[in-house]
Tab-separated table of C-alpha atoms and ligand atoms in Angstrom:
chain	number	residue	atom	x	y	z
A	205	UNK	CA	80.795	111.473	100.051
A	206	UNK	CA	77.848	109.250	100.916
A	207	UNK	CA	77.689	107.915	104.458
A	208	UNK	CA	76.375	104.638	103.097
A	209	UNK	CA	79.720	103.658	101.614
A	210	UNK	CA	81.765	101.310	103.733
A	211	UNK	CA	84.471	103.069	105.689
A	212	UNK	CA	88.031	102.121	104.846
A	213	UNK	CA	90.975	103.294	106.884
A	214	UNK	CA	94.679	102.661	106.770
A	215	UNK	CA	97.915	104.414	107.568
A	216	UNK	CA	101.656	104.272	107.194
A	217	UNK	CA	104.170	105.211	109.870
A	218	UNK	CA	106.246	108.327	109.230
A	219	UNK	CA	109.600	106.602	109.403
A	220	UNK	CA	111.153	107.377	106.017
A	221	UNK	CA	110.498	106.910	102.332
A	222	UNK	CA	108.064	104.255	101.175
A	223	UNK	CA	109.423	100.964	99.841
A	224	UNK	CA	107.989	98.239	97.645
A	225	UNK	CA	106.582	96.452	100.720
A	226	UNK	CA	104.556	99.551	101.606
A	227	UNK	CA	103.549	99.942	97.985
A	228	UNK	CA	102.254	96.434	97.298
A	229	UNK	CA	101.091	95.797	100.873
A	230	UNK	CA	99.225	99.071	101.226
A	231	UNK	CA	99.572	102.084	98.934
A	232	UNK	CA	98.625	100.375	95.659
A	233	UNK	CA	95.477	99.061	97.341
A	234	UNK	CA	94.639	102.522	98.680
A	235	UNK	CA	94.590	103.893	95.143
A	236	UNK	CA	92.415	101.030	93.874
A	237	UNK	CA	89.873	101.454	96.661
A	238	UNK	CA	89.323	105.201	96.561
A	239	UNK	CA	86.673	105.183	93.794
A	240	UNK	CA	84.290	102.815	95.532
A	241	UNK	CA	84.609	103.387	99.252
A	242	UNK	CA	84.681	106.074	101.907
A	243	UNK	CA	88.477	106.022	102.106
A	244	UNK	CA	90.605	107.513	104.859
A	245	UNK	CA	94.359	107.332	104.578
A	246	UNK	CA	96.639	108.877	107.127
A	247	UNK	CA	100.239	109.264	108.192
A	248	UNK	CA	100.961	107.717	111.559
A	249	UNK	CA	103.334	110.257	113.073
A	250	UNK	CA	102.359	109.433	116.674
A	251	UNK	CA	103.232	105.785	116.058
A	252	UNK	CA	106.592	106.929	114.690
A	253	UNK	CA	107.317	108.601	118.050
A	254	UNK	CA	107.709	105.160	119.663
A	255	UNK	CA	111.279	105.078	118.351
A	256	UNK	CA	112.066	108.644	119.499
A	257	UNK	CA	112.986	110.081	116.087
A	258	UNK	CA	114.835	113.313	115.493
A	259	UNK	CA	112.099	116.037	115.433
A	260	UNK	CA	113.170	117.547	112.103
A	261	UNK	CA	113.444	114.114	110.514
A	262	UNK	CA	109.938	113.236	111.748
A	263	UNK	CA	108.441	116.314	110.140
A	264	UNK	CA	110.334	115.707	106.881
A	265	UNK	CA	109.090	112.097	106.859
A	266	UNK	CA	105.469	113.168	107.274
A	267	UNK	CA	105.863	115.504	104.330
A	268	UNK	CA	107.625	112.980	102.106
A	269	UNK	CA	104.966	110.321	102.701
A	270	UNK	CA	102.242	112.845	101.929
A	271	UNK	CA	104.037	113.589	98.667
A	272	UNK	CA	104.310	109.861	97.956
A	273	UNK	CA	100.603	109.282	98.685
A	274	UNK	CA	99.670	112.013	96.227
A	275	UNK	CA	102.272	110.989	93.649
A	276	UNK	CA	101.055	107.378	93.719
A	277	UNK	CA	97.581	108.597	92.817
A	278	UNK	CA	95.595	109.037	96.017
A	279	UNK	CA	93.193	111.784	95.095
A	280	UNK	CA	92.175	114.128	97.941
A	281	UNK	CA	88.885	114.744	96.110
A	282	UNK	CA	88.045	111.067	96.563
A	283	UNK	CA	89.826	110.040	99.758
A	284	UNK	CA	90.434	111.799	103.051
A	285	UNK	CA	94.167	112.224	103.609
A	286	UNK	CA	95.293	113.346	107.051
A	287	UNK	CA	98.066	113.344	109.612
A	288	UNK	CA	97.333	111.346	112.775
A	289	UNK	CA	98.476	114.078	115.189
A	290	UNK	CA	96.100	116.576	113.530
A	291	UNK	CA	93.253	114.602	115.113
A	292	UNK	CA	93.725	115.124	118.883
A	293	UNK	CA	90.593	113.054	119.556
A	294	UNK	CA	92.775	110.021	118.772
A	295	UNK	CA	95.037	110.752	121.719
A	296	UNK	CA	92.129	111.080	124.128
A	297	UNK	CA	90.486	107.906	122.936
A	298	UNK	CA	93.852	106.149	123.266
A	299	UNK	CA	93.750	106.950	126.971
A	300	UNK	CA	90.174	105.707	127.311
A	301	UNK	CA	90.669	102.490	125.366
A	302	UNK	CA	93.851	101.638	127.289
A	303	UNK	CA	91.649	101.126	130.369
A	304	UNK	CA	90.319	97.998	128.690
A	305	UNK	CA	93.591	96.637	127.355
A	306	UNK	CA	95.753	94.167	129.264
A	307	UNK	CA	99.508	94.652	129.542
A	308	UNK	CA	99.895	90.873	129.166
A	309	UNK	CA	98.236	90.765	125.784
A	310	UNK	CA	100.291	93.764	124.663
A	311	UNK	CA	103.513	92.136	125.839
A	312	UNK	CA	102.703	89.005	123.875
A	313	UNK	CA	102.313	90.913	120.600
A	314	UNK	CA	104.947	89.835	118.086
A	315	UNK	CA	105.812	93.347	116.921
A	316	UNK	CA	106.311	94.457	120.550
A	317	UNK	CA	108.589	91.553	121.294
A	318	UNK	CA	110.652	92.171	118.174
A	319	UNK	CA	111.033	95.869	118.886
A	320	UNK	CA	111.617	95.450	122.610
A	321	UNK	CA	114.297	92.848	121.928
A	322	UNK	CA	115.945	95.253	119.522
A	323	UNK	CA	115.903	98.044	122.165
A	324	UNK	CA	117.448	95.745	124.755
A	325	UNK	CA	119.847	94.076	122.358
A	326	UNK	CA	118.431	90.589	123.076
A	327	UNK	CA	118.384	87.955	120.376
A	328	UNK	CA	115.100	86.189	119.618
A	329	UNK	CA	115.120	82.631	120.940
A	330	UNK	CA	115.605	80.103	118.159
A	331	UNK	CA	113.069	77.635	119.453
A	332	UNK	CA	109.762	78.528	121.045
A	333	UNK	CA	109.569	81.655	123.124
A	334	UNK	CA	110.687	82.145	126.662
A	335	UNK	CA	108.257	84.776	127.899
A	336	UNK	CA	109.426	84.630	131.467
A	337	UNK	CA	113.032	85.531	130.711
A	338	UNK	CA	111.859	88.174	128.274
A	339	UNK	CA	109.541	89.832	130.803
A	340	UNK	CA	112.278	89.811	133.412
A	341	UNK	CA	114.625	91.516	130.962
A	342	UNK	CA	112.073	94.231	130.268
A	343	UNK	CA	111.209	94.924	133.877
A	344	UNK	CA	114.845	94.842	134.895
A	345	UNK	CA	116.167	96.915	131.992
A	346	UNK	CA	118.295	99.871	133.052
A	347	UNK	CA	117.069	103.322	132.115
A	348	UNK	CA	119.421	103.709	129.176
A	349	UNK	CA	118.002	100.655	127.516
A	350	UNK	CA	114.364	101.179	128.488
A	351	UNK	CA	111.493	99.933	126.382
A	352	UNK	CA	109.082	102.861	126.330
A	353	UNK	CA	105.426	102.481	127.256
A	354	UNK	CA	104.392	103.861	123.867
A	355	UNK	CA	105.922	100.831	122.219
A	356	UNK	CA	103.881	98.562	124.480
A	357	UNK	CA	100.614	100.378	123.794
A	358	UNK	CA	101.245	100.681	120.060
A	359	UNK	CA	98.367	98.265	119.273
A	360	UNK	CA	95.947	100.350	121.377
A	361	UNK	CA	96.795	103.430	119.327
A	362	UNK	CA	96.371	101.516	116.081
A	363	UNK	CA	93.008	100.159	117.255
A	364	UNK	CA	91.943	103.716	118.068
A	365	UNK	CA	92.910	104.935	114.582
A	366	UNK	CA	90.523	102.371	113.159
A	367	UNK	CA	87.719	102.399	115.724
A	368	UNK	CA	87.470	106.176	116.053
A	369	UNK	CA	86.499	106.331	112.365
A	370	UNK	CA	84.254	103.251	112.759
A	371	UNK	CA	86.127	101.713	109.840
A	372	UNK	CA	85.149	98.186	108.836
A	373	UNK	CA	87.833	97.483	106.247
A	374	UNK	CA	91.558	97.946	106.697
A	375	UNK	CA	93.917	97.378	103.737
A	376	UNK	CA	97.294	96.310	105.165
A	377	UNK	CA	100.198	93.927	104.587
A	378	UNK	CA	100.484	90.586	106.330
A	379	UNK	CA	102.644	91.925	109.176
A	380	UNK	CA	99.703	94.001	110.481
A	381	UNK	CA	97.243	91.137	110.862
A	382	UNK	CA	97.974	90.555	114.539
A	383	UNK	CA	97.310	94.227	115.266
A	384	UNK	CA	94.033	93.950	113.416
A	385	UNK	CA	93.090	90.868	115.427
A	386	UNK	CA	93.751	92.843	118.623
A	387	UNK	CA	91.604	95.694	117.298
A	388	UNK	CA	88.705	93.281	116.847
A	389	UNK	CA	89.250	91.905	120.318
A	390	UNK	CA	89.289	95.378	121.899
A	391	UNK	CA	86.128	96.340	119.994
A	392	UNK	CA	84.321	93.180	121.124
A	393	UNK	CA	85.484	93.635	124.696
A	394	UNK	CA	84.295	97.258	124.864
A	395	UNK	CA	80.923	96.396	123.338
A	396	UNK	CA	80.356	93.510	125.701
A	397	UNK	CA	81.615	95.298	128.844
A	398	UNK	CA	79.207	98.214	128.356
A	399	UNK	CA	76.464	96.146	126.721
A	400	UNK	CA	76.493	98.258	123.562
A	401	UNK	CA	76.776	97.630	119.854
A	402	UNK	CA	79.142	100.529	119.358
A	403	UNK	CA	82.343	99.522	117.576
A	404	UNK	CA	82.247	97.445	114.394
A	405	UNK	CA	84.864	94.687	114.107
A	406	UNK	CA	87.172	95.574	111.220
A	407	UNK	CA	88.792	93.092	108.826
A	408	UNK	CA	91.672	93.297	106.391
A	409	UNK	CA	90.719	94.114	102.824
A	410	UNK	CA	91.871	93.961	99.256
A	411	UNK	CA	89.740	94.811	96.242
A	412	UNK	CA	90.771	91.600	94.500
A	413	UNK	CA	89.749	89.546	97.537
A	414	UNK	CA	93.300	88.287	98.063
A	415	UNK	CA	94.908	87.708	101.452
A	416	UNK	CA	97.367	90.301	102.790
A	417	UNK	CA	100.821	89.775	101.379
A	418	UNK	CA	104.399	89.868	102.549
A	419	UNK	CA	106.805	91.460	100.089
A	420	UNK	CA	110.227	89.863	100.573
A	421	UNK	CA	113.567	91.642	100.621
A	422	UNK	CA	116.319	90.874	98.129
A	423	UNK	CA	118.748	89.720	100.781
A	424	UNK	CA	117.644	86.123	100.764
A	425	UNK	CA	115.109	85.841	103.560
A	426	UNK	CA	112.425	87.665	105.472
A	427	UNK	CA	110.331	90.670	104.530
A	428	UNK	CA	111.278	93.960	102.988
A	429	UNK	CA	111.437	96.504	105.793
A	430	UNK	CA	113.253	99.622	106.880
A	431	UNK	CA	114.738	98.037	109.963
A	432	UNK	CA	115.890	95.098	107.836
A	433	UNK	CA	117.861	97.551	105.657
A	434	UNK	CA	116.870	95.734	102.468
A	435	UNK	CA	114.461	98.179	100.876
A	436	UNK	CA	113.863	99.229	97.333
A	437	UNK	CA	112.356	102.674	97.676
A	438	UNK	CA	109.793	104.211	95.357
A	439	UNK	CA	112.107	107.215	95.043
A	440	UNK	CA	115.304	105.247	94.296
A	441	UNK	CA	116.888	106.615	91.121
A	442	UNK	CA	117.267	104.078	88.284
A	443	UNK	CA	120.976	103.557	88.861
A	444	UNK	CA	120.563	102.840	92.572
A	445	UNK	CA	117.551	100.624	91.972
A	446	UNK	CA	119.259	98.548	89.268
A	447	UNK	CA	122.298	98.119	91.488
A	448	UNK	CA	120.160	96.877	94.400
A	449	UNK	CA	118.341	94.361	92.220
A	450	UNK	CA	121.503	93.101	90.509
A	451	UNK	CA	123.016	92.502	93.970
A	452	UNK	CA	120.064	90.345	95.094
A	453	UNK	CA	121.042	87.073	96.741
A	454	UNK	CA	120.499	83.960	94.573
A	455	UNK	CA	121.987	80.451	94.613
A	456	UNK	CA	124.087	78.245	92.341
A	457	UNK	CA	121.171	77.593	90.009
A	458	UNK	CA	118.603	74.800	89.734
A	459	UNK	CA	120.074	71.442	90.724
A	460	UNK	CA	118.134	69.550	88.048
A	461	UNK	CA	114.908	69.769	86.054
A	462	UNK	CA	111.942	70.890	88.173
A	463	UNK	CA	114.007	71.134	91.345
A	464	UNK	CA	112.584	73.014	94.328
A	465	UNK	CA	113.476	76.696	94.638
A	466	UNK	CA	115.664	78.070	97.406
A	467	UNK	CA	114.162	80.920	99.455
A	468	UNK	CA	116.251	83.709	97.850
A	469	UNK	CA	115.227	82.638	94.347
A	470	UNK	CA	111.589	82.132	95.353
A	471	UNK	CA	111.690	85.694	96.712
A	472	UNK	CA	112.865	87.016	93.351
A	473	UNK	CA	109.942	85.231	91.711
A	474	UNK	CA	107.531	86.728	94.252
A	475	UNK	CA	108.741	90.198	93.257
A	476	UNK	CA	108.557	89.294	89.587
A	477	UNK	CA	104.942	88.194	90.046
A	478	UNK	CA	104.106	91.531	91.654
A	479	UNK	CA	105.777	93.649	89.011
A	480	UNK	CA	105.910	91.808	85.672
A	481	UNK	CA	103.430	90.647	83.046
A	482	UNK	CA	102.150	87.061	83.583
A	483	UNK	CA	103.833	85.814	80.380
A	484	UNK	CA	107.199	87.094	81.602
A	485	UNK	CA	106.763	85.216	84.883
A	486	UNK	CA	105.784	82.039	83.002
A	487	UNK	CA	108.814	82.345	80.742
A	488	UNK	CA	111.245	82.588	83.689
A	489	UNK	CA	109.478	79.809	85.614
A	490	UNK	CA	109.844	77.613	82.560
A	491	UNK	CA	113.521	78.528	82.273
A	492	UNK	CA	114.009	77.633	85.949
A	493	UNK	CA	112.237	74.313	85.461
A	494	UNK	CA	114.368	73.317	82.456
A	495	UNK	CA	117.570	74.707	84.018
A	496	UNK	CA	118.195	77.267	81.257
A	497	UNK	CA	117.596	80.237	83.560
A	498	UNK	CA	120.236	82.939	83.914
A	499	UNK	CA	119.681	84.840	87.142
A	500	UNK	CA	121.327	87.927	85.613
A	501	UNK	CA	118.575	88.073	82.973
A	502	UNK	CA	115.901	87.585	85.610
A	503	UNK	CA	117.311	90.437	87.677
A	504	UNK	CA	117.588	92.764	84.676
A	505	UNK	CA	113.967	92.107	83.770
A	506	UNK	CA	112.882	92.595	87.379
A	507	UNK	CA	114.741	95.896	87.703
A	508	UNK	CA	113.150	97.284	84.527
A	509	UNK	CA	109.669	96.156	85.543
A	510	UNK	CA	110.040	97.709	88.989
A	511	UNK	CA	111.244	100.928	87.365
A	512	UNK	CA	108.148	100.952	85.134
A	513	UNK	CA	106.076	101.182	88.293
A	514	UNK	CA	108.263	103.496	90.358
A	515	UNK	CA	109.483	105.993	87.749
A	516	UNK	CA	106.200	107.901	87.251
A	517	UNK	CA	105.733	108.024	91.034
A	518	UNK	CA	109.301	109.220	91.643
A	519	UNK	CA	108.908	111.965	89.065
A	520	UNK	CA	105.660	113.224	90.595
A	521	UNK	CA	107.033	113.131	94.162
A	522	UNK	CA	109.451	115.949	93.340
A	523	UNK	CA	106.589	118.128	92.034
A	524	UNK	CA	104.469	117.423	95.090
A	525	UNK	CA	107.276	118.184	97.527
A	526	UNK	CA	107.808	121.517	95.820
A	527	UNK	CA	104.158	122.498	96.286
A	528	UNK	CA	104.037	123.096	100.018
A	529	UNK	CA	100.813	125.134	99.760
A	530	UNK	CA	98.987	122.245	98.083
A	531	UNK	CA	100.205	119.707	100.651
A	532	UNK	CA	99.116	121.964	103.528
A	533	UNK	CA	95.693	122.442	101.985
A	534	UNK	CA	95.230	118.698	101.524
A	535	UNK	CA	96.043	117.859	105.134
A	536	UNK	CA	94.045	120.759	106.575
A	537	UNK	CA	90.939	119.650	104.676
A	538	UNK	CA	91.670	116.027	105.557
A	539	UNK	CA	92.044	116.757	109.259
A	540	UNK	CA	88.736	118.631	109.292
A	541	UNK	CA	86.890	115.627	107.867
A	542	UNK	CA	88.713	113.087	110.022
A	543	UNK	CA	88.105	115.150	113.158
A	544	UNK	CA	84.379	115.483	112.529
A	545	UNK	CA	83.793	111.734	112.699
A	546	UNK	CA	86.411	111.210	115.410
A	547	UNK	CA	84.733	113.824	117.643
A	548	UNK	CA	81.377	112.111	117.255
A	549	UNK	CA	82.778	108.690	118.195
A	550	UNK	CA	84.737	110.109	121.122
A	551	UNK	CA	81.753	112.027	122.541
A	552	UNK	CA	79.648	108.888	122.466
A	553	UNK	CA	82.425	106.757	123.918
A	554	UNK	CA	82.939	109.178	126.810
A	555	UNK	CA	79.245	109.073	127.541
A	556	UNK	CA	79.106	105.265	127.382
A	557	UNK	CA	81.989	105.134	129.871
A	558	UNK	CA	80.261	107.533	132.254
A	559	UNK	CA	82.183	110.708	131.508
A	560	UNK	CA	79.188	112.996	131.117
A	561	UNK	CA	78.666	116.723	131.247
A	562	UNK	CA	76.757	118.336	134.155
B	177	LIG	P1	104.033	100.396	108.507
B	177	LIG	O1	104.284	101.856	108.459
B	177	LIG	O2	105.078	99.505	109.071
B	177	LIG	O3	103.684	99.870	107.075
B	177	LIG	C1	102.677	100.492	106.292
B	177	LIG	C2	101.939	99.463	105.466
B	177	LIG	O4	102.876	98.765	104.615
B	177	LIG	C3	102.735	97.372	104.818
B	177	LIG	N1	104.047	96.712	104.655
B	177	LIG	C4	104.228	95.593	103.958
B	177	LIG	N2	103.353	94.845	103.255
B	177	LIG	C5	103.842	93.766	102.611
B	177	LIG	N3	105.170	93.412	102.639
B	177	LIG	C6	106.076	94.153	103.328
B	177	LIG	N4	107.358	93.815	103.324
B	177	LIG	C7	105.612	95.295	104.041
B	177	LIG	N5	106.215	96.236	104.803
B	177	LIG	C8	105.246	97.092	105.182
B	177	LIG	C9	102.225	97.206	106.237
B	177	LIG	O5	101.589	95.964	106.408
B	177	LIG	C10	101.267	98.384	106.321
B	177	LIG	O6	100.017	98.060	105.757
B	177	LIG	N6	100.957	99.937	112.389
B	177	LIG	C11	101.028	100.332	110.996
B	177	LIG	C12	100.558	101.749	110.747
B	177	LIG	C13	99.200	102.019	111.277
B	177	LIG	C14	97.964	101.565	110.752
B	177	LIG	C15	96.960	102.097	111.598
B	177	LIG	C16	97.636	100.763	109.665
B	177	LIG	C17	98.927	102.790	112.362
B	177	LIG	N7	97.580	102.830	112.556
B	177	LIG	C18	95.603	101.844	111.365
B	177	LIG	C19	96.278	100.515	109.454
B	177	LIG	C20	95.281	101.042	110.273
B	177	LIG	C21	102.474	100.216	110.556
B	177	LIG	O7	103.384	100.282	111.324
B	177	LIG	O8	102.637	100.126	109.232
């Protein structure tokens, strides 16, 4: 692998099977990028620890995502595939970088607020955001409902994943953009504090030049996500998948020619655009516009087109999972490569910060 290629890095948390949001927001892009760039794709098991998972489930999740990476077509000959915790340099750099990160900016991060509210059982305010009440809740929370410090420093760890590999391009879905913005800020701050030009400022990336996307769920609003419980998984069997799609929320139908679309129906079209041929999308858009659309037909088409994408992946996942020796070899080789660059960055960072050997 030539050092001249731009360094790409991205990861997925080990919290369960991958869904269509992960696929279109991240995994599909990983596969497209691996021929042209110095690609590094990992499994974020340390990030998964923020929700205190069952230890056996965590390990099984790491393995299943590895199998899904490989089944989707990430080729370990082209891209470095590794597990985050196999690179201990990340944990040390996390400590160092935290010295330049403010708890205020971490507490204002949207993902932190969402997760902390969930831990404490507080509803998000409907209008604006009352930080003061929120902070009081967190500080005052009893120990059973605590918001752990790992959740707060999640963005530091994510910044470290990226900066330790000196990655400049990070393919992610829309929900990760704020974390990426923080990464740039931390990089800039470190460089300016020590008067160095050490960390590059990474940006999001997509081979087609498009902006990061949000894949919606089929329950009418919001994004597809595990905590939303509205996922279509890559490994869903055809029967389960068809059932999920046929149950998707719709509305009573267009209220007249060229009427605006409700959110649930617009969401179905977003999924159709991601999975179906352009002429199929045009045909259904036309049918919506002239009020001849039957949502049942739209859903059937959508289910089959999703299955066209997921079936080959699902079939390969089983083979990959069965080949434990292959998976171990892939991650051992991956960790070796990831550690080599991480160790270099960390050694330099320690020296810049004044931690030097006698
Ligand atoms: P995670 O595990 O939540 O999601 C993995 C990737 O899938 C994308 N994604 C989506 N994209 C579009 N629509 C959706 N509904 C959807 N749901 C998930 C996410 O944007 C992401 O790209 N913090 C990260 C993991 C991480 C990471 C990193 C990523 C840790 N360190 C360094 C990049 C670089 C996360 O929780 O992703």
